[in-house]
mmCIF file of C-alpha atoms in Angstrom:
data_model
loop_
_atom_site.group_PDB
_atom_site.id
_atom_site.type_symbol
_atom_site.label_atom_id
_atom_site.label_comp_id
_atom_site.label_asym_id
_atom_site.label_seq_id
_atom_site.Cartn_x
_atom_site.Cartn_y
_atom_site.Cartn_z
ATOM 1 C CA UNK A 1 61.141 34.837 -121.031
ATOM 2 C CA UNK A 2 59.910 31.314 -121.493
ATOM 3 C CA UNK A 3 62.563 30.204 -119.060
ATOM 4 C CA UNK A 4 61.367 32.578 -116.423
ATOM 5 C CA UNK A 5 57.772 31.485 -116.750
ATOM 6 C CA UNK A 6 58.718 27.845 -116.513
ATOM 7 C CA UNK A 7 60.818 28.416 -113.433
ATOM 8 C CA UNK A 8 58.188 30.360 -111.433
ATOM 9 C CA UNK A 9 55.803 27.473 -110.676
ATOM 10 C CA UNK A 10 58.628 25.232 -109.629
ATOM 11 C CA UNK A 11 59.999 27.781 -107.215
ATOM 12 C CA UNK A 12 56.596 28.403 -105.654
ATOM 13 C CA UNK A 13 55.977 24.730 -105.150
ATOM 14 C CA UNK A 14 59.291 24.236 -103.470
ATOM 15 C CA UNK A 15 58.708 27.192 -101.208
ATOM 16 C CA UNK A 16 55.330 25.885 -100.111
ATOM 17 C CA UNK A 17 56.690 22.423 -99.491
ATOM 18 C CA UNK A 18 59.520 23.883 -97.447
ATOM 19 C CA UNK A 19 57.105 25.866 -95.297
ATOM 20 C CA UNK A 20 54.877 22.853 -94.774
ATOM 21 C CA UNK A 21 57.851 20.774 -93.766
ATOM 22 C CA UNK A 22 58.980 23.349 -91.240
ATOM 23 C CA UNK A 23 55.444 23.700 -89.833
ATOM 24 C CA UNK A 24 55.181 19.951 -89.467
ATOM 25 C CA UNK A 25 58.528 19.846 -87.661
ATOM 26 C CA UNK A 26 57.370 22.585 -85.304
ATOM 27 C CA UNK A 27 54.201 20.717 -84.490
ATOM 28 C CA UNK A 28 56.132 17.526 -83.907
ATOM 29 C CA UNK A 29 58.593 19.328 -81.646
ATOM 30 C CA UNK A 30 55.797 20.912 -79.626
ATOM 31 C CA UNK A 31 54.143 17.536 -79.296
ATOM 32 C CA UNK A 32 57.330 16.016 -77.929
ATOM 33 C CA UNK A 33 57.751 18.877 -75.464
ATOM 34 C CA UNK A 34 54.149 18.438 -74.275
ATOM 35 C CA UNK A 35 54.660 14.743 -73.718
ATOM 36 C CA UNK A 36 57.828 15.415 -71.751
ATOM 37 C CA UNK A 37 56.062 17.763 -69.299
ATOM 38 C CA UNK A 38 52.706 15.925 -69.068
ATOM 39 C CA UNK A 39 52.016 14.698 -65.527
ATOM 40 C CA UNK A 40 50.204 11.460 -65.106
ATOM 41 C CA UNK A 41 46.607 11.808 -63.878
ATOM 42 C CA UNK A 42 46.314 10.325 -60.366
ATOM 43 C CA UNK A 43 43.833 7.581 -59.836
ATOM 44 C CA UNK A 44 40.639 8.774 -58.070
ATOM 45 C CA UNK A 45 40.521 8.027 -54.325
ATOM 46 C CA UNK A 46 37.482 6.061 -53.369
ATOM 47 C CA UNK A 47 36.188 6.903 -49.850
ATOM 48 C CA UNK A 48 34.024 4.229 -48.370
ATOM 49 C CA UNK A 49 31.193 5.802 -46.314
ATOM 50 C CA UNK A 50 30.363 4.106 -43.001
ATOM 51 C CA UNK A 51 27.349 1.946 -43.147
ATOM 52 C CA UNK A 52 24.232 3.706 -41.875
ATOM 53 C CA UNK A 53 22.684 2.001 -38.881
ATOM 54 C CA UNK A 54 19.657 -0.024 -39.661
ATOM 55 C CA UNK A 55 16.185 1.287 -38.749
ATOM 56 C CA UNK A 56 15.677 -1.344 -36.030
ATOM 57 C CA UNK A 57 18.912 -0.410 -34.308
ATOM 58 C CA UNK A 58 17.939 3.262 -34.342
ATOM 59 C CA UNK A 59 14.584 2.458 -32.794
ATOM 60 C CA UNK A 60 16.227 0.374 -30.073
ATOM 61 C CA UNK A 61 18.549 3.221 -29.163
ATOM 62 C CA UNK A 62 15.644 5.680 -29.027
ATOM 63 C CA UNK A 63 13.622 3.291 -26.859
ATOM 64 C CA UNK A 64 16.568 2.853 -24.486
ATOM 65 C CA UNK A 65 16.944 6.614 -24.201
ATOM 66 C CA UNK A 66 13.249 7.128 -23.475
ATOM 67 C CA UNK A 67 13.215 4.318 -20.913
ATOM 68 C CA UNK A 68 16.086 5.964 -19.049
ATOM 69 C CA UNK A 69 14.222 9.276 -19.014
ATOM 70 C CA UNK A 70 11.039 7.601 -17.746
ATOM 71 C CA UNK A 71 12.968 5.778 -15.024
ATOM 72 C CA UNK A 72 14.493 9.054 -13.846
ATOM 73 C CA UNK A 73 11.086 10.766 -13.805
ATOM 74 C CA UNK A 74 9.530 7.854 -11.905
ATOM 75 C CA UNK A 75 12.255 8.074 -9.312
ATOM 76 C CA UNK A 76 11.643 11.800 -8.849
ATOM 77 C CA UNK A 77 7.864 11.271 -8.579
ATOM 78 C CA UNK A 78 8.280 8.464 -6.046
ATOM 79 C CA UNK A 79 10.528 10.637 -3.909
ATOM 80 C CA UNK A 80 7.984 13.465 -4.028
ATOM 81 C CA UNK A 81 5.139 11.092 -3.126
ATOM 82 C CA UNK A 82 7.105 9.779 -0.161
ATOM 83 C CA UNK A 83 7.752 13.315 1.064
ATOM 84 C CA UNK A 84 4.084 14.259 0.625
ATOM 85 C CA UNK A 85 2.925 11.148 2.488
ATOM 86 C CA UNK A 86 5.290 11.913 5.335
ATOM 87 C CA UNK A 87 4.062 15.502 5.461
ATOM 88 C CA UNK A 88 0.412 14.377 5.372
ATOM 89 C CA UNK A 89 0.979 11.889 8.188
ATOM 90 C CA UNK A 90 2.746 14.518 10.254
ATOM 91 C CA UNK A 91 -0.029 17.049 9.625
ATOM 92 C CA UNK A 92 -2.719 14.498 10.483
ATOM 93 C CA UNK A 93 -0.944 13.626 13.702
ATOM 94 C CA UNK A 94 -0.648 17.292 14.649
ATOM 95 C CA UNK A 95 -4.341 17.888 13.865
ATOM 96 C CA UNK A 96 -5.389 14.938 16.009
ATOM 97 C CA UNK A 97 -3.290 16.170 18.901
ATOM 98 C CA UNK A 98 -4.705 19.684 18.502
ATOM 99 C CA UNK A 99 -8.272 18.337 18.402
ATOM 100 C CA UNK A 100 -7.742 16.260 21.534
ATOM 101 C CA UNK A 101 -6.242 19.267 23.285
ATOM 102 C CA UNK A 102 -9.166 21.497 22.264
ATOM 103 C CA UNK A 103 -11.701 18.929 23.465
ATOM 104 C CA UNK A 104 -9.888 18.566 26.760
ATOM 105 C CA UNK A 105 -9.709 22.326 27.252
ATOM 106 C CA UNK A 106 -13.381 22.677 26.264
ATOM 107 C CA UNK A 107 -14.397 20.110 28.863
ATOM 108 C CA UNK A 108 -12.289 21.678 31.573
ATOM 109 C CA UNK A 109 -13.599 25.136 30.745
ATOM 110 C CA UNK A 110 -17.320 24.301 30.445
ATOM 111 C CA UNK A 111 -17.935 21.489 32.906
ATOM 112 C CA UNK A 112 -18.038 23.671 36.058
ATOM 113 C CA UNK A 113 -20.115 26.402 34.402
ATOM 114 C CA UNK A 114 -22.562 23.866 32.943
ATOM 115 C CA UNK A 115 -23.003 22.131 36.295
ATOM 116 C CA UNK A 116 -23.594 25.482 37.962
ATOM 117 C CA UNK A 117 -26.159 26.547 35.312
ATOM 118 C CA UNK A 118 -28.099 23.275 35.629
ATOM 119 C CA UNK A 119 -28.187 23.496 39.421
ATOM 120 C CA UNK A 120 -29.285 27.134 39.338
ATOM 121 C CA UNK A 121 -32.124 26.401 36.882
ATOM 122 C CA UNK A 122 -33.323 23.405 38.910
ATOM 123 C CA UNK A 123 -33.546 25.613 42.025
ATOM 124 C CA UNK A 124 -35.601 28.211 40.144
ATOM 125 C CA UNK A 125 -38.015 25.563 38.865
ATOM 126 C CA UNK A 126 -38.436 24.137 42.373
ATOM 127 C CA UNK A 127 -39.266 27.608 43.655
ATOM 128 C CA UNK A 128 -41.836 28.074 40.862
ATOM 129 C CA UNK A 129 -43.688 25.001 42.122
ATOM 130 C CA UNK A 130 -44.404 26.907 45.321
ATOM 131 C CA UNK A 131 -45.893 29.849 43.412
ATOM 132 C CA UNK A 132 -49.380 30.084 41.960
ATOM 133 C CA UNK A 133 -48.977 30.708 38.237
ATOM 134 C CA UNK A 134 -51.538 30.964 35.400
ATOM 135 C CA UNK A 135 -52.538 27.788 33.589
ATOM 136 C CA UNK A 136 -50.930 29.005 30.372
ATOM 137 C CA UNK A 137 -47.617 29.443 32.176
ATOM 138 C CA UNK A 138 -47.766 25.933 33.592
ATOM 139 C CA UNK A 139 -47.148 24.664 30.045
ATOM 140 C CA UNK A 140 -43.974 26.712 29.937
ATOM 141 C CA UNK A 141 -42.990 25.401 33.351
ATOM 142 C CA UNK A 142 -43.399 21.790 32.214
ATOM 143 C CA UNK A 143 -41.396 22.426 29.046
ATOM 144 C CA UNK A 144 -38.636 24.124 31.041
ATOM 145 C CA UNK A 145 -38.510 21.122 33.370
ATOM 146 C CA UNK A 146 -38.122 18.743 30.401
ATOM 147 C CA UNK A 147 -35.343 20.896 28.988
ATOM 148 C CA UNK A 148 -33.431 20.821 32.274
ATOM 149 C CA UNK A 149 -33.795 17.037 32.468
ATOM 150 C CA UNK A 150 -32.387 16.694 28.959
ATOM 151 C CA UNK A 151 -29.521 19.042 29.828
ATOM 152 C CA UNK A 152 -28.680 16.859 32.828
ATOM 153 C CA UNK A 153 -28.516 13.767 30.617
ATOM 154 C CA UNK A 154 -26.240 15.545 28.142
ATOM 155 C CA UNK A 155 -24.029 16.687 31.021
ATOM 156 C CA UNK A 156 -23.423 13.090 32.079
ATOM 157 C CA UNK A 157 -22.387 12.371 28.470
ATOM 158 C CA UNK A 158 -19.874 15.259 28.564
ATOM 159 C CA UNK A 159 -21.884 17.143 25.919
ATOM 160 C CA UNK A 160 -21.561 20.418 27.767
ATOM 161 C CA UNK A 161 -22.241 22.745 24.839
ATOM 162 C CA UNK A 162 -25.520 20.977 24.019
ATOM 163 C CA UNK A 163 -26.491 20.952 27.691
ATOM 164 C CA UNK A 164 -25.928 24.709 27.904
ATOM 165 C CA UNK A 165 -28.182 25.229 24.872
ATOM 166 C CA UNK A 166 -31.025 23.400 26.618
ATOM 167 C CA UNK A 167 -30.450 25.367 29.824
ATOM 168 C CA UNK A 168 -30.594 28.617 27.834
ATOM 169 C CA UNK A 169 -33.978 27.584 26.410
ATOM 170 C CA UNK A 170 -35.254 26.623 29.864
ATOM 171 C CA UNK A 171 -34.136 29.968 31.299
ATOM 172 C CA UNK A 172 -35.930 31.751 28.478
ATOM 173 C CA UNK A 173 -39.189 29.970 29.354
ATOM 174 C CA UNK A 174 -38.691 30.735 33.051
ATOM 175 C CA UNK A 175 -38.115 34.376 32.176
ATOM 176 C CA UNK A 176 -41.431 34.452 30.299
ATOM 177 C CA UNK A 177 -43.160 33.031 33.387
ATOM 178 C CA UNK A 178 -41.549 35.374 35.898
ATOM 179 C CA UNK A 179 -41.695 38.469 33.658
ATOM 180 C CA UNK A 180 -45.119 38.543 31.953
ATOM 181 C CA UNK A 181 -44.288 41.868 30.334
ATOM 182 C CA UNK A 182 -41.928 40.043 27.936
ATOM 183 C CA UNK A 183 -44.861 38.201 26.340
ATOM 184 C CA UNK A 184 -46.828 39.292 23.283
ATOM 185 C CA UNK A 185 -50.451 39.128 24.426
ATOM 186 C CA UNK A 186 -53.346 38.462 22.067
ATOM 187 C CA UNK A 187 -56.078 38.523 24.702
ATOM 188 C CA UNK A 188 -56.514 38.408 28.477
ATOM 189 C CA UNK A 189 -56.673 34.610 28.760
ATOM 190 C CA UNK A 190 -54.087 33.363 26.270
ATOM 191 C CA UNK A 191 -50.579 34.653 25.710
ATOM 192 C CA UNK A 192 -48.840 34.264 22.360
ATOM 193 C CA UNK A 193 -45.083 34.525 22.385
ATOM 194 C CA UNK A 194 -42.232 33.389 20.211
ATOM 195 C CA UNK A 195 -39.233 31.543 21.577
ATOM 196 C CA UNK A 196 -35.848 33.170 21.179
ATOM 197 C CA UNK A 197 -34.431 29.704 20.553
ATOM 198 C CA UNK A 198 -36.567 26.937 18.983
ATOM 199 C CA UNK A 199 -37.218 24.018 21.340
ATOM 200 C CA UNK A 200 -36.533 20.523 20.036
ATOM 201 C CA UNK A 201 -39.370 18.190 21.066
ATOM 202 C CA UNK A 202 -40.904 14.873 20.088
ATOM 203 C CA UNK A 203 -44.442 13.599 20.208
ATOM 204 C CA UNK A 204 -45.548 11.462 23.156
ATOM 205 C CA UNK A 205 -48.338 9.798 21.164
ATOM 206 C CA UNK A 206 -49.930 9.991 17.738
ATOM 207 C CA UNK A 207 -51.116 13.585 17.288
ATOM 208 C CA UNK A 208 -52.620 15.811 14.597
ATOM 209 C CA UNK A 209 -50.795 18.843 13.254
ATOM 210 C CA UNK A 210 -53.403 21.598 12.811
ATOM 211 C CA UNK A 211 -53.536 24.902 10.967
ATOM 212 C CA UNK A 212 -54.381 26.900 14.126
ATOM 213 C CA UNK A 213 -54.321 26.389 17.937
ATOM 214 C CA UNK A 214 -57.746 24.796 18.164
ATOM 215 C CA UNK A 215 -59.097 21.266 18.331
ATOM 216 C CA UNK A 216 -61.545 22.202 15.573
ATOM 217 C CA UNK A 217 -58.869 23.494 13.193
ATOM 218 C CA UNK A 218 -58.098 21.726 9.930
ATOM 219 C CA UNK A 219 -55.616 18.854 10.185
ATOM 220 C CA UNK A 220 -52.466 19.347 8.119
ATOM 221 C CA UNK A 221 -51.038 15.895 8.759
ATOM 222 C CA UNK A 222 -51.090 13.096 11.320
ATOM 223 C CA UNK A 223 -47.843 12.638 13.250
ATOM 224 C CA UNK A 224 -46.807 9.335 14.737
ATOM 225 C CA UNK A 225 -45.323 8.842 18.183
ATOM 226 C CA UNK A 226 -41.677 9.945 18.602
ATOM 227 C CA UNK A 227 -41.862 12.332 15.645
ATOM 228 C CA UNK A 228 -39.262 15.085 16.053
ATOM 229 C CA UNK A 229 -40.534 18.665 15.831
ATOM 230 C CA UNK A 230 -39.175 22.119 16.577
ATOM 231 C CA UNK A 231 -41.388 24.451 18.642
ATOM 232 C CA UNK A 232 -40.934 28.152 17.928
ATOM 233 C CA UNK A 233 -43.977 29.745 19.603
ATOM 234 C CA UNK A 234 -46.716 29.137 22.164
ATOM 235 C CA UNK A 235 -50.337 30.172 22.578
ATOM 236 C CA UNK A 236 -52.045 28.924 25.704
ATOM 237 C CA UNK A 237 -51.803 25.135 25.747
ATOM 238 C CA UNK A 238 -50.731 24.975 22.104
ATOM 239 C CA UNK A 239 -47.272 25.069 20.562
ATOM 240 C CA UNK A 240 -46.464 26.152 17.045
ATOM 241 C CA UNK A 241 -44.051 23.626 15.560
ATOM 242 C CA UNK A 242 -42.077 23.178 12.380
ATOM 243 C CA UNK A 243 -41.093 19.962 10.600
ATOM 244 C CA UNK A 244 -40.319 18.901 7.029
ATOM 245 C CA UNK A 245 -41.034 22.403 5.671
ATOM 246 C CA UNK A 246 -44.455 22.293 7.354
ATOM 247 C CA UNK A 247 -45.638 24.523 10.180
ATOM 248 C CA UNK A 248 -48.684 24.028 12.370
ATOM 249 C CA UNK A 249 -49.995 23.731 15.912
ATOM 250 C CA UNK A 250 -49.845 20.827 18.356
ATOM 251 C CA UNK A 251 -51.423 20.473 21.779
ATOM 252 C CA UNK A 252 -48.594 20.745 24.298
ATOM 253 C CA UNK A 253 -49.747 17.729 26.331
ATOM 254 C CA UNK A 254 -48.780 15.512 23.399
ATOM 255 C CA UNK A 255 -45.179 16.782 23.343
ATOM 256 C CA UNK A 256 -42.082 16.420 25.471
ATOM 257 C CA UNK A 257 -38.466 17.467 25.276
ATOM 258 C CA UNK A 258 -36.196 15.238 23.234
ATOM 259 C CA UNK A 259 -33.662 13.316 25.262
ATOM 260 C CA UNK A 260 -30.219 12.035 24.300
ATOM 261 C CA UNK A 261 -30.151 14.304 21.239
ATOM 262 C CA UNK A 262 -28.486 17.569 20.444
ATOM 263 C CA UNK A 263 -30.777 20.554 19.971
#
C-alpha cells in the first residue's frame, strides 16, 4: 500500500508534464505554419494630389472669362445701335419726303381756291362802298377790309390756310352787314353781335381797355401801341376783346387787323 501511494504523485506529475510538452509542441507547430502562410503587408501607396491653383490665378481666369463675355455683349449692343441708327435715319428721310410732298400738295390744292376767295371778297367789299350802310356797320366794313388785306399778304407768303381763315372772318362780317337779321340787337341804334371766329387785331395807338362799351366806363388796363388782342364781339363802334385772361371793350378806331401773323 505504501508503494502505491508513493507511486501516484510521480505518475500524475509525469502525465501533466507530458501533456504540457505536447501542448507546447502543438503551439510551436501552429506558429511555424502561420509564419509559412503569412503574406507580407504591402507598403502603402502615396498619391500626390495636384497642387491647387493659387487664389490670384483663379481671379485672373475669372476676370478673363468676364472680359470675354463683356466684349461679346458690347459687340451685340454696337450692332443693334448701328441697325437702330440706320432705321432712324431711313425713317427721318421718309418723313421729310412725306412732309415735303404734303406741303406741295397742300399748296397746289389751296392756292387757286384761296386766290378765288380773296378776289371774290374784294369785289363784295367794293360793291359795299357803293351802298349806304348804317354807321355801326361801317365798323364791320373797315374790319373786313383789314382782314382781306392781311389775307392777301399771307397769300403772297404761301400761307394759304391762314389766308383762308382771314377771308372766312371777313365774309362773316360782310354777312352781318348784308343780312341784319343775323345780328343780336340790343336797341334800335346799336347792334351787339358775337363773331363766329375771333378776329386777331392789334392796337393802332395807346388805348384804354374798359369794362363796358363807353368812354365813361372804368378802365381795366392801359394798352400800349401794337398790343395784340382778340375781338370776339361788337357793339356799335366798340369791340369786345380778350387778352392775357382779361376781357374788356376797346373803341374800334384804335384797332386794326394784324398783318404778317397767323390768326
